[in-house]
Amino acid sequence: MKKGNRLFAVASSIILGIYSLFILFLVLWAFMSAFKSNLDFRYHPLSLPSAKYGWNVKNFITAYEVMRVPLATAEGIKYIYATEMLFNSVVYTLGCTFVSVFITCLVAYCCSRFRYKFCSILYYTVIVVITMPIVGALPSEVQMSKNLHIFDTFFGIFFMKSYFANINFLVFYAIFKNIPKTYTEASQIDGAGQWRIFFQIIFPLAKATTLAVGLLLFIQFWNDYSVPMLYLPSKPVIAYGLYVFQNSRSGEATNPIKLAASFLVCIPILIIFVCFREKLMANISFGGLKG
Amino acid sequence: MKNNIIKREKRYKKEEVIFLATALAIPLLQFAIFYIAVNFNSILLSFKSYTETGSYVFAGFNNFKQVIDDILHESNTIYMLKNSFIMYLFTSPLILLLTLTISYSVWKKVYFSKFFSIMLFLPSVLPSIVFVIIGRLSIQTLLPVIFGDPTLGEILNPPDGFMVVLIYQCLLGFGGNMIYFLGAMGNVSNELVEYGQLEGVNAFQEFAHIVFPQIYPTLISLIVVGVANIFTAYGFILSFYGTAADYSLRTIGYNIYINVYGSVNYYDYPYYAALGLLFTAVVIPAVLLIRKGMEKIGPKED
């Protein structure tokens, strides 16, 4: 290795090493603190759980039991606990991921594989929408969803998320554009219908990218709380539960308990990250916006 | 024979049209409602005003006048505007350039690059609210202990809190865009890289002349998206401070969000619709100019 390249490698490694240690320190400190009692955390924030107070594994159980979101109903305040919030998260995340990936993939396929004028117009519309941002449509969007009676419903949020004018459209478009037309022609000659060609011939060729995009969107939707907070006020998700819990002043919501709750919420995402790390960080590329 | 071919072609065309109609029905309906109709409604809303009877009336340009007046004279709005631009400068150009450099290092497979890529990506994988909780507690409890200064535990309070949160957000924000840069770098031809190495280029030259031109379109796209988010972004402000942040900590995007969230009737909606339209009129030309400018001055792949 040349001297210049070695210098670059060493300098990069040192900088990245310092940064990585910073992240690792934060995460490990938080994890260690989640096992402490409140007094131990307050008086010995930097040290391991002391022998006097011990390792409080039950902090995680307590966190699961006390994490709750108050909901104003006609009958008074109703509390939504972690189990129901988990259920809401699973429904919200899986539904939005499926709808978002499938619709974007389908529209990108239509735009890239069919030589109709309408498909070209649709493609350029997507480019324009991505590059021409609209600010402040949020009030109108909330009003529209309430007027259509789909506000605060899972169906409503799934319908809103079936939005294809996003960066992932370009990812899928690039993939489908590069698949030779001969695949489609051969399938047509063999008598396959268009839906069959899409699902059995073309879509499998984009499986890896679809999985990577799907995983990224799953993580994004699982971690999101601001959209469900606005559009699903009576169906709080677990991320929103954590957001509310972090500001809780109740006696049970001590700082170690809050940290324990944080790690509980991370478990599904960590499992996905460990299982699919290579696929998550595989090549996702889009050609950029030209013209 | 010729008739059969023509019949077959017609059948294929009919199948394609039916397929396109069924495949695009729901996406186009969603687009028609939640893009076209919503934005049209937003324009109409900006010319309305809420009455005591609960209905809207035509208000002319009153909302726009109010917005312009607030931008020019109202200190809270000026603060929020300033914060929005600061947030953009930190989270878009600065972070993107750093992410680009880091992505290149990981792509070059520097020592321990696999471990680094996991650490860089981790903050983007875990919920941001988790890192907010960790960040808040570490600032409030660790900083005073490490540096022996109890006042350091208060740095999240206004007015310093905004920069503290922004810096923390930037520190955690590298991994998100790294995936797109790594994807683009993955398309760099191996032959080109090998040729460069045979010619004796060092890492900096390789980045400048081989890698950067290849990933430049991706960089343009990400910068354009960042500009588009200037007036809608609120970063970690909502997570750290909830819906009652001090005005010195707010951005325009945060203010729009919490006023829509907290609105009992639609009273404030016309004002924020007008605000959004005015900023859209600023952002769209800015996006077009920036994109054109970057395409003109940037390197070409050939």
Coordinates of C-alpha atoms in Angstrom, one line a residue:
Chain A
M1 CA 0.0 0.0 0.0
K2 CA 1.3 3.4 -1.0
K3 CA 2.3 5.8 1.8
G4 CA -0.5 8.2 1.0
N5 CA -3.1 5.5 1.0
R6 CA -1.8 4.1 4.2
L7 CA -2.0 7.6 5.8
F8 CA -5.6 7.9 4.6
A9 CA -6.5 4.5 6.0
V10 CA -4.9 5.2 9.3
A11 CA -6.4 8.7 9.7
S12 CA -9.9 7.4 8.6
S13 CA -9.6 4.5 11.0
I14 CA -8.7 6.8 13.9
I15 CA -11.5 9.2 13.3
L16 CA -14.1 6.5 12.7
G17 CA -12.7 4.7 15.8
I18 CA -13.3 7.7 18.0
Y19 CA -16.8 8.1 16.6
S20 CA -17.6 4.4 17.0
L21 CA -16.3 4.4 20.6
F22 CA -18.6 7.4 21.3
I23 CA -21.7 5.6 20.1
L24 CA -20.6 2.4 21.8
F25 CA -20.0 4.2 25.1
L26 CA -23.5 5.8 25.0
V27 CA -25.2 2.6 24.3
L28 CA -23.3 0.5 26.8
W29 CA -23.7 3.2 29.5
A30 CA -27.4 3.3 28.9
F31 CA -27.7 -0.5 29.0
M32 CA -25.7 -0.7 32.2
S33 CA -27.8 2.1 33.8
A34 CA -31.0 0.3 32.9
F35 CA -30.1 -2.3 35.5
K36 CA -29.6 0.3 38.3
S37 CA -31.9 1.4 41.0
N38 CA -32.8 5.1 41.0
L39 CA -30.5 6.0 43.9
D40 CA -27.6 4.1 42.4
F41 CA -28.1 5.9 39.0
R42 CA -28.3 9.3 40.8
Y43 CA -25.2 8.9 42.9
H44 CA -23.1 6.6 40.8
P45 CA -23.9 7.4 37.2
L46 CA -20.6 6.3 35.7
S47 CA -20.0 3.1 37.6
L48 CA -21.5 -0.4 37.2
P49 CA -24.5 -1.3 39.4
S50 CA -23.2 -1.4 42.9
A51 CA -23.2 -4.4 45.1
K52 CA -25.4 -2.6 47.6
Y53 CA -28.3 -2.1 45.1
G54 CA -27.6 -4.9 42.8
W55 CA -28.5 -5.6 39.1
N56 CA -32.3 -4.8 38.9
V57 CA -33.4 -7.1 36.1
K58 CA -37.0 -6.4 37.1
N59 CA -36.6 -2.8 35.8
F60 CA -37.4 -4.2 32.4
I61 CA -40.5 -5.9 33.7
T62 CA -41.5 -2.7 35.5
A63 CA -40.9 -0.7 32.4
Y64 CA -43.2 -2.9 30.3
E65 CA -45.9 -2.7 33.0
V66 CA -45.9 1.0 33.7
M67 CA -45.3 2.4 30.2
R68 CA -48.7 3.7 29.2
V69 CA -50.4 6.5 27.2
P70 CA -53.4 8.4 28.5
L71 CA -56.3 8.7 26.1
A72 CA -59.2 11.1 26.5
T73 CA -62.5 9.4 25.8
A74 CA -66.1 10.2 26.3
E75 CA -66.0 8.0 29.5
G76 CA -62.9 9.7 30.8
I77 CA -59.2 9.0 30.7
K78 CA -58.4 5.5 29.4
Y79 CA -54.8 4.1 29.5
I80 CA -53.2 2.2 26.7
Y81 CA -50.5 -0.1 27.9
A82 CA -47.5 -1.7 26.2
T83 CA -49.1 -4.8 24.9
E84 CA -51.8 -2.9 23.0
M85 CA -49.2 -0.4 21.8
L86 CA -47.0 -3.3 20.5
F87 CA -50.0 -4.7 18.6
N88 CA -50.7 -1.3 17.1
S89 CA -47.0 -1.0 16.1
V90 CA -47.0 -4.4 14.4
V91 CA -50.1 -3.6 12.4
Y92 CA -49.0 -0.1 11.5
T93 CA -45.5 -1.1 10.6
L94 CA -46.3 -4.3 8.6
G95 CA -49.3 -2.6 6.8
C96 CA -47.4 0.6 5.9
T97 CA -44.3 -1.3 4.8
F98 CA -46.2 -3.7 2.6
V99 CA -48.4 -1.0 1.0
S100 CA -45.5 1.4 0.5
V101 CA -43.2 -1.2 -1.1
F102 CA -45.8 -2.9 -3.2
I103 CA -47.3 0.2 -4.6
T104 CA -44.0 1.9 -5.3
C105 CA -42.6 -1.2 -6.9
L106 CA -45.7 -1.7 -9.1
V107 CA -45.8 1.9 -10.3
A108 CA -42.1 1.8 -11.1
Y109 CA -42.6 -1.4 -13.0
C110 CA -45.4 0.2 -15.1
C111 CA -43.4 3.3 -15.8
S112 CA -40.2 1.4 -16.8
R113 CA -41.5 -1.5 -18.8
F114 CA -44.4 -0.1 -20.9
R115 CA -43.9 2.3 -23.8
Y116 CA -47.1 4.2 -23.4
K117 CA -47.2 8.0 -23.3
F118 CA -49.1 7.9 -20.0
C119 CA -46.3 5.9 -18.4
S120 CA -43.7 8.6 -19.5
I121 CA -46.0 11.3 -18.2
L122 CA -46.3 9.4 -14.9
Y123 CA -42.5 9.0 -14.6
Y124 CA -41.9 12.7 -15.1
T125 CA -44.7 13.6 -12.7
V126 CA -42.8 11.6 -10.1
I127 CA -39.6 13.4 -10.8
V128 CA -41.3 16.7 -10.6
V129 CA -43.1 15.8 -7.3
I130 CA -39.8 14.6 -5.8
T131 CA -37.9 17.7 -6.8
M132 CA -40.7 20.2 -6.2
P133 CA -41.4 20.2 -2.5
I134 CA -44.7 21.5 -1.1
V135 CA -44.5 23.0 2.3
G136 CA -47.3 23.4 4.7
A137 CA -49.7 20.9 3.2
L138 CA -50.0 19.2 6.6
P139 CA -53.1 21.1 7.7
S140 CA -54.9 20.4 4.5
E141 CA -53.9 16.7 4.6
V142 CA -55.3 16.3 8.1
Q143 CA -58.4 18.1 7.1
M144 CA -58.8 15.9 4.0
S145 CA -58.4 12.7 6.0
K146 CA -61.0 13.8 8.5
N147 CA -63.4 14.8 5.8
L148 CA -63.0 11.4 4.2
H149 CA -63.6 9.7 7.5
I150 CA -60.4 7.8 7.3
F151 CA -58.7 9.8 10.1
D152 CA -57.6 7.6 13.1
T153 CA -58.1 4.4 11.1
F154 CA -55.4 1.9 10.0
F155 CA -57.1 1.7 6.6
G156 CA -56.7 5.5 6.3
I157 CA -53.0 5.5 7.1
F158 CA -52.3 2.5 4.8
F159 CA -54.1 4.4 2.0
M160 CA -52.1 7.5 2.7
K161 CA -48.8 5.5 2.7
S162 CA -49.6 4.0 -0.8
Y163 CA -47.7 7.0 -2.1
F164 CA -45.3 6.2 -4.9
A165 CA -43.6 9.5 -5.6
N166 CA -40.6 8.9 -3.4
I167 CA -36.9 8.0 -3.7
N168 CA -37.6 4.3 -3.6
F169 CA -39.5 4.7 -6.9
L170 CA -36.1 5.6 -8.5
V171 CA -34.5 2.6 -7.0
F172 CA -37.1 0.2 -8.4
Y173 CA -37.3 2.1 -11.7
A174 CA -33.5 1.6 -12.2
I175 CA -33.8 -2.1 -11.5
F176 CA -36.7 -2.8 -13.8
K177 CA -35.4 -0.6 -16.6
N178 CA -32.3 -2.8 -16.8
I179 CA -34.1 -6.1 -17.1
P180 CA -34.1 -7.2 -20.8
K181 CA -37.4 -7.1 -22.7
T182 CA -36.8 -10.6 -23.9
Y183 CA -38.0 -12.0 -20.5
T184 CA -41.4 -10.3 -21.0
E185 CA -41.6 -11.3 -24.7
A186 CA -40.8 -14.9 -24.0
S187 CA -43.3 -15.1 -21.2
Q188 CA -46.0 -13.6 -23.4
I189 CA -45.3 -16.1 -26.2
D190 CA -45.7 -18.8 -23.6
G191 CA -49.1 -17.5 -22.7
A192 CA -48.4 -15.7 -19.4
G193 CA -50.7 -12.9 -18.5
Q194 CA -49.3 -9.5 -17.3
W195 CA -49.9 -10.1 -13.6
R196 CA -48.2 -13.4 -13.9
I197 CA -45.2 -11.9 -15.7
F198 CA -44.9 -9.2 -13.0
F199 CA -45.1 -11.6 -10.0
Q200 CA -43.4 -14.7 -11.4
I201 CA -40.8 -13.3 -13.9
I202 CA -39.9 -9.7 -13.2
F203 CA -40.5 -9.2 -9.5
P204 CA -38.3 -12.1 -8.4
L205 CA -35.4 -10.4 -10.2
A206 CA -35.8 -7.5 -7.9
K207 CA -36.2 -9.6 -4.7
A208 CA -32.9 -8.5 -3.1
T209 CA -33.6 -4.8 -3.5
T210 CA -37.2 -5.2 -2.5
L211 CA -36.1 -6.9 0.7
A212 CA -33.6 -4.2 1.4
V213 CA -36.1 -1.4 0.8
G214 CA -38.7 -3.2 2.8
L215 CA -36.4 -3.7 5.7
L216 CA -35.4 0.0 5.7
L217 CA -39.1 1.0 5.5
F218 CA -40.0 -1.4 8.3
I219 CA -37.3 0.2 10.5
Q220 CA -38.5 3.6 9.6
F221 CA -42.2 2.9 10.3
W222 CA -41.4 1.0 13.6
N223 CA -39.3 3.9 14.9
D224 CA -41.7 6.6 13.7
Y225 CA -44.0 8.2 16.3
S226 CA -44.8 11.6 14.9
V227 CA -47.0 10.4 12.1
P228 CA -49.0 7.9 14.2
M229 CA -49.2 10.7 16.9
L230 CA -51.0 12.9 14.4
Y231 CA -53.0 10.4 12.4
L232 CA -53.7 7.6 14.8
P233 CA -54.4 9.4 18.1
S234 CA -56.5 6.6 19.6
K235 CA -54.1 3.8 18.4
P236 CA -50.7 4.8 19.9
V237 CA -47.7 2.8 18.8
I238 CA -44.9 1.7 21.0
A239 CA -42.5 4.4 19.8
Y240 CA -45.1 7.0 20.8
G241 CA -45.5 5.3 24.1
L242 CA -41.8 5.7 24.7
Y243 CA -42.0 9.4 23.7
V244 CA -44.8 10.0 26.3
F245 CA -43.0 7.8 28.9
Q246 CA -39.8 9.8 28.7
N247 CA -41.6 12.9 29.9
S248 CA -43.5 11.0 32.6
R249 CA -43.2 12.4 36.1
S250 CA -44.8 9.5 37.9
G251 CA -42.9 7.9 40.7
E252 CA -42.5 4.6 38.8
A253 CA -41.0 6.3 35.7
T254 CA -37.5 6.6 37.1
N255 CA -34.5 7.2 34.8
P256 CA -33.3 3.6 34.9
I257 CA -36.8 2.4 34.1
K258 CA -37.0 4.8 31.2
L259 CA -33.7 3.4 29.8
A260 CA -35.0 -0.1 30.3
A261 CA -38.1 0.8 28.3
S262 CA -35.9 2.2 25.6
F263 CA -34.1 -1.1 25.2
L264 CA -37.3 -3.1 25.2
V265 CA -38.6 -1.0 22.3
C266 CA -35.3 -1.7 20.4
I267 CA -35.5 -5.5 20.6
P268 CA -37.5 -6.2 17.4
I269 CA -35.3 -3.8 15.4
L270 CA -32.1 -5.2 16.8
I271 CA -33.3 -8.7 15.9
I272 CA -33.9 -7.6 12.3
F273 CA -30.6 -5.7 12.2
V274 CA -28.7 -8.8 13.4
C275 CA -30.5 -11.1 11.0
F276 CA -30.5 -8.9 7.9
R277 CA -27.4 -6.6 8.4
E278 CA -25.8 -7.7 5.1
K279 CA -29.0 -7.2 3.1
L280 CA -29.8 -3.9 4.8
M281 CA -26.4 -2.5 3.9
A282 CA -26.3 -4.0 0.4
N283 CA -26.3 -1.9 -2.6
I284 CA -29.2 0.4 -2.8
S285 CA -28.6 2.9 -5.6
F286 CA -30.5 5.2 -7.6
G287 CA -29.2 7.1 -10.6
G288 CA -30.0 10.5 -9.3
L289 CA -32.3 13.1 -10.8
K290 CA -31.3 14.3 -14.2
G291 CA -32.9 16.6 -16.7
Chain B
M1 CA -50.3 -15.9 -40.7
K2 CA -50.0 -12.1 -40.8
N3 CA -53.5 -11.8 -39.5
N4 CA -52.6 -14.1 -36.6
I5 CA -49.7 -11.9 -35.7
I6 CA -51.8 -8.8 -35.8
K7 CA -54.5 -10.5 -33.7
R8 CA -51.9 -11.5 -31.2
E9 CA -50.4 -8.0 -31.0
K10 CA -53.8 -6.6 -30.4
R11 CA -54.4 -9.1 -27.7
Y12 CA -51.1 -8.3 -26.0
K13 CA -51.9 -4.6 -26.2
K14 CA -55.4 -5.1 -24.6
E15 CA -53.8 -7.2 -21.8
E16 CA -51.3 -4.5 -21.2
V17 CA -53.9 -1.7 -21.0
I18 CA -56.0 -3.8 -18.6
F19 CA -53.0 -4.5 -16.5
L20 CA -52.0 -0.8 -16.3
A21 CA -55.5 0.2 -15.5
T22 CA -55.8 -2.3 -12.6
A23 CA -52.2 -1.8 -11.4
L24 CA -52.4 2.0 -11.3
A25 CA -56.0 2.5 -10.1
I26 CA -55.2 2.7 -6.4
P27 CA -51.9 4.6 -6.7
L28 CA -53.5 7.2 -8.9
L29 CA -56.5 7.5 -6.7
Q30 CA -54.2 8.1 -3.7
F31 CA -52.2 10.6 -5.7
A32 CA -55.3 12.4 -6.9
I33 CA -56.6 12.7 -3.3
F34 CA -53.5 13.2 -1.2
Y35 CA -51.4 15.2 -3.5
I36 CA -53.5 17.0 -6.1
A37 CA -56.6 17.5 -3.9
V38 CA -54.7 18.2 -0.7
N39 CA -52.5 20.8 -2.3
F40 CA -55.5 22.4 -4.1
N41 CA -57.3 22.4 -0.8
S42 CA -54.2 24.0 0.8
I43 CA -54.4 26.8 -1.7
L44 CA -58.1 27.4 -1.0
L45 CA -57.5 27.2 2.8
S46 CA -54.9 29.9 2.6
F47 CA -57.6 32.3 1.4
K48 CA -60.0 31.4 4.1
S49 CA -60.7 32.5 7.7
Y50 CA -62.4 30.8 10.6
T51 CA -65.6 32.4 11.9
E52 CA -67.3 32.1 15.3
T53 CA -70.0 29.9 13.8
G54 CA -67.4 27.4 12.9
S55 CA -67.4 27.9 9.2
Y56 CA -64.9 29.4 6.8
V57 CA -65.2 32.6 4.9
F58 CA -63.2 34.2 2.1
A59 CA -60.4 36.2 3.7
G60 CA -58.6 37.5 0.6
F61 CA -54.8 37.9 1.2
N62 CA -55.2 38.5 5.0
N63 CA -53.4 35.3 5.9
F64 CA -50.5 36.1 3.6
K65 CA -50.2 39.6 5.0
Q66 CA -50.2 38.2 8.5
V67 CA -47.4 35.7 7.5
I68 CA -45.3 38.3 5.9
D69 CA -45.8 40.7 8.8
D70 CA -44.7 37.9 11.2
I71 CA -41.6 37.1 9.1
L72 CA -40.5 40.7 9.0
H73 CA -41.4 41.8 12.5
E74 CA -42.4 39.1 14.9
S75 CA -39.4 37.9 16.8
N76 CA -40.6 34.4 17.4
T77 CA -41.1 33.8 13.7
I78 CA -37.7 35.3 12.9
Y79 CA -36.2 33.0 15.5
M80 CA -37.9 29.9 14.0
L81 CA -36.7 30.9 10.5
K82 CA -33.2 31.3 11.7
N83 CA -33.3 28.0 13.4
S84 CA -34.7 26.3 10.2
F85 CA -31.8 27.5 8.1
I86 CA -29.2 26.6 10.8
M87 CA -30.7 23.1 11.0
Y88 CA -30.5 22.8 7.2
L89 CA -26.9 24.0 7.0
F90 CA -25.9 21.5 9.7
T91 CA -27.9 18.5 8.6
S92 CA -27.7 18.8 4.9
P93 CA -24.5 20.1 3.3
L94 CA -22.3 19.6 6.3
I95 CA -23.5 16.1 7.2
L96 CA -23.7 15.0 3.6
L97 CA -20.1 15.9 3.0
L98 CA -19.0 14.2 6.2
T99 CA -21.1 11.2 5.3
L100 CA -19.6 11.1 1.8
T101 CA -16.1 11.0 3.3
I102 CA -17.0 8.4 5.8
S103 CA -18.8 6.3 3.1
Y104 CA -15.6 6.4 1.0
S105 CA -13.5 5.2 3.9
V106 CA -15.9 2.3 4.5
W107 CA -16.0 1.5 0.7
K108 CA -12.2 1.5 0.7
K109 CA -12.3 -1.1 3.4
V110 CA -10.1 0.7 5.8
Y111 CA -9.1 -1.1 9.0
F112 CA -12.1 -2.4 10.9
S113 CA -14.5 -1.0 8.3
K114 CA -17.1 -3.6 8.9
F115 CA -17.3 -2.7 12.6
F116 CA -17.4 1.0 11.7
S117 CA -20.2 0.5 9.3
I118 CA -22.3 -1.2 12.0
M119 CA -21.6 1.6 14.5
L120 CA -22.4 4.3 11.9
F121 CA -25.6 2.6 10.9
L122 CA -26.8 1.8 14.4
P123 CA -28.2 5.3 15.2
S124 CA -30.3 5.1 12.0
V125 CA -31.6 1.7 12.9
L126 CA -32.7 2.2 16.5
P127 CA -35.6 4.6 17.2
S128 CA -34.4 8.2 17.5
I129 CA -36.5 8.5 20.7
V130 CA -34.2 5.9 22.3
F131 CA -31.1 8.0 21.5
V132 CA -32.9 11.1 22.7
I133 CA -33.5 9.5 26.1
I134 CA -29.9 8.3 26.2
G135 CA -28.7 11.8 25.1
R136 CA -30.8 13.7 27.6
L137 CA -29.9 11.5 30.6
S138 CA -26.2 11.4 29.6
I139 CA -26.1 15.2 29.3
Q140 CA -28.0 15.7 32.6
T141 CA -26.1 13.2 34.6
L142 CA -22.7 12.4 33.0
L143 CA -21.5 15.8 31.8
P144 CA -21.5 17.4 35.2
V145 CA -19.7 14.3 36.7
I146 CA -17.1 14.1 33.9
F147 CA -16.3 17.8 33.8
G148 CA -17.0 18.6 37.4
D149 CA -19.4 21.4 36.4
P150 CA -23.0 21.0 37.6
T151 CA -24.2 23.8 35.2
L152 CA -23.4 21.5 32.2
G153 CA -26.5 19.5 33.1
E154 CA -28.6 22.5 32.1
I155 CA -27.3 23.0 28.6
L156 CA -30.4 21.5 27.1
N157 CA -32.4 24.5 28.4
P158 CA -33.0 27.4 26.1
P159 CA -31.4 29.2 24.4
D160 CA -28.3 26.9 24.2
G161 CA -30.5 23.8 23.8
F162 CA -31.1 24.2 20.1
M163 CA -27.4 24.0 19.2
V164 CA -26.8 21.2 21.7
V165 CA -29.6 19.1 20.2
L166 CA -28.5 20.0 16.6
I167 CA -24.9 18.8 17.3
Y168 CA -26.2 15.7 18.9
Q169 CA -28.5 15.1 15.9
C170 CA -25.6 15.6 13.5
L171 CA -23.4 13.2 15.4
L172 CA -26.0 10.5 15.1
G173 CA -27.0 11.3 11.5
F174 CA -24.2 9.9 9.4
G175 CA -25.5 6.4 8.8
G176 CA -28.8 7.3 7.2
N177 CA -27.4 8.6 3.9
M178 CA -24.4 6.4 4.0
I179 CA -26.4 3.6 2.5
Y180 CA -27.2 5.6 -0.7
F181 CA -23.5 6.7 -1.1
L182 CA -22.3 3.1 -0.6
G183 CA -24.8 1.9 -3.1
A184 CA -23.6 4.5 -5.6
M185 CA -20.0 3.7 -5.0
G186 CA -20.8 0.0 -5.5
N187 CA -21.5 1.0 -9.1
V188 CA -18.0 2.3 -9.7
S189 CA -16.3 0.1 -12.2
N190 CA -13.5 -2.2 -10.7
E191 CA -11.5 -1.8 -13.9
L192 CA -11.5 1.9 -13.5
V193 CA -10.3 1.6 -9.9
E194 CA -7.6 -0.9 -10.8
Y195 CA -6.5 1.4 -13.7
G196 CA -6.2 4.3 -11.3
Q197 CA -4.1 2.2 -8.9
L198 CA -1.8 1.1 -11.7
E199 CA -1.4 4.7 -12.6
G200 CA -0.4 5.4 -9.1
V201 CA -3.3 7.6 -7.9
N202 CA -3.6 8.0 -4.1
A203 CA -6.8 7.8 -2.2
F204 CA -7.6 11.5 -2.5
Q205 CA -7.1 11.5 -6.3
E206 CA -9.1 8.3 -6.6
F207 CA -12.0 9.9 -4.7
A208 CA -11.8 13.2 -6.6
H209 CA -11.4 11.8 -10.2
I210 CA -13.0 8.3 -10.1
V211 CA -15.5 8.0 -7.3
F212 CA -16.9 11.5 -6.9
P213 CA -18.1 11.9 -10.5
Q214 CA -19.9 8.6 -10.2
I215 CA -21.7 9.4 -7.0
Y216 CA -22.3 13.1 -7.9
P217 CA -25.9 12.5 -9.2
T218 CA -26.8 10.8 -5.9
L219 CA -25.3 13.8 -4.0
I220 CA -27.4 16.2 -6.0
S221 CA -30.5 14.2 -5.3
L222 CA -29.8 14.2 -1.5
I223 CA -29.0 17.9 -1.4
V224 CA -32.2 18.7 -3.3
V225 CA -34.2 16.6 -0.9
G226 CA -32.5 18.5 2.0
V227 CA -33.5 21.9 0.5
A228 CA -37.0 20.6 0.1
N229 CA -37.1 19.9 3.9
I230 CA -35.8 23.3 5.2
F231 CA -39.3 24.4 6.3
T232 CA -40.7 21.0 7.2
A233 CA -37.9 19.5 9.3
Y234 CA -37.9 19.5 13.1
G235 CA -35.3 16.9 13.8
F236 CA -34.9 16.0 17.4
I237 CA -36.7 19.1 18.7
L238 CA -40.0 17.3 19.1
S239 CA -38.4 14.3 20.7
F240 CA -36.4 16.4 23.2
Y241 CA -38.9 19.0 24.1
G242 CA -42.4 17.6 23.2
T243 CA -45.0 20.0 22.0
A244 CA -44.2 22.9 24.3
A245 CA -40.7 23.9 23.2
D246 CA -39.6 27.4 23.9
Y247 CA -39.7 29.6 20.7
S248 CA -35.9 29.9 20.8
L249 CA -35.8 26.2 20.1
R250 CA -38.4 25.9 17.4
T251 CA -38.1 25.6 13.6
I252 CA -40.8 26.4 11.1
G253 CA -41.5 22.7 10.5
Y254 CA -41.9 22.1 14.3
N255 CA -44.3 25.0 14.7
I256 CA -46.5 23.8 11.8
Y257 CA -46.6 20.3 13.2
I258 CA -47.5 21.2 16.8
N259 CA -50.1 23.7 15.7
V260 CA -51.8 21.2 13.5
Y261 CA -51.5 18.5 16.1
G262 CA -52.8 20.6 18.9
S263 CA -55.6 22.3 16.9
V264 CA -59.0 21.6 18.4
N265 CA -61.0 23.1 15.5
Y266 CA -59.4 24.2 12.3
Y267 CA -58.8 27.7 13.5
D268 CA -55.1 28.0 12.7
Y269 CA -55.1 26.0 9.5
P270 CA -55.6 28.9 7.1
Y271 CA -52.6 30.7 8.6
Y272 CA -50.3 27.7 8.2
A273 CA -51.6 26.9 4.8
A274 CA -50.7 30.5 3.7
L275 CA -47.3 30.1 5.5
G276 CA -46.7 26.9 3.6
L277 CA -47.6 28.4 0.2
L278 CA -45.3 31.3 0.7
F279 CA -42.4 29.1 1.6
T280 CA -43.1 26.7 -1.2
A281 CA -42.8 29.7 -3.6
V282 CA -39.3 30.2 -2.1
V283 CA -38.2 26.6 -2.0
I284 CA -39.2 25.5 -5.5
P285 CA -37.0 28.1 -7.4
A286 CA -34.2 27.4 -4.9
V287 CA -34.4 23.7 -5.6
L288 CA -34.4 24.2 -9.3
L289 CA -31.5 26.7 -9.1
I290 CA -29.4 24.5 -6.9
R291 CA -29.9 21.5 -9.0
K292 CA -29.1 23.3 -12.2
G293 CA -26.1 24.9 -10.6
M294 CA -24.7 21.7 -9.2
E295 CA -25.2 19.9 -12.6
K296 CA -23.4 22.7 -14.3
I297 CA -20.4 23.0 -12.0
G298 CA -20.1 19.4 -11.0
P299 CA -17.8 16.7 -12.5
K300 CA -19.1 14.6 -15.4
E301 CA -18.9 10.8 -15.3
D302 CA -17.0 10.7 -18.6

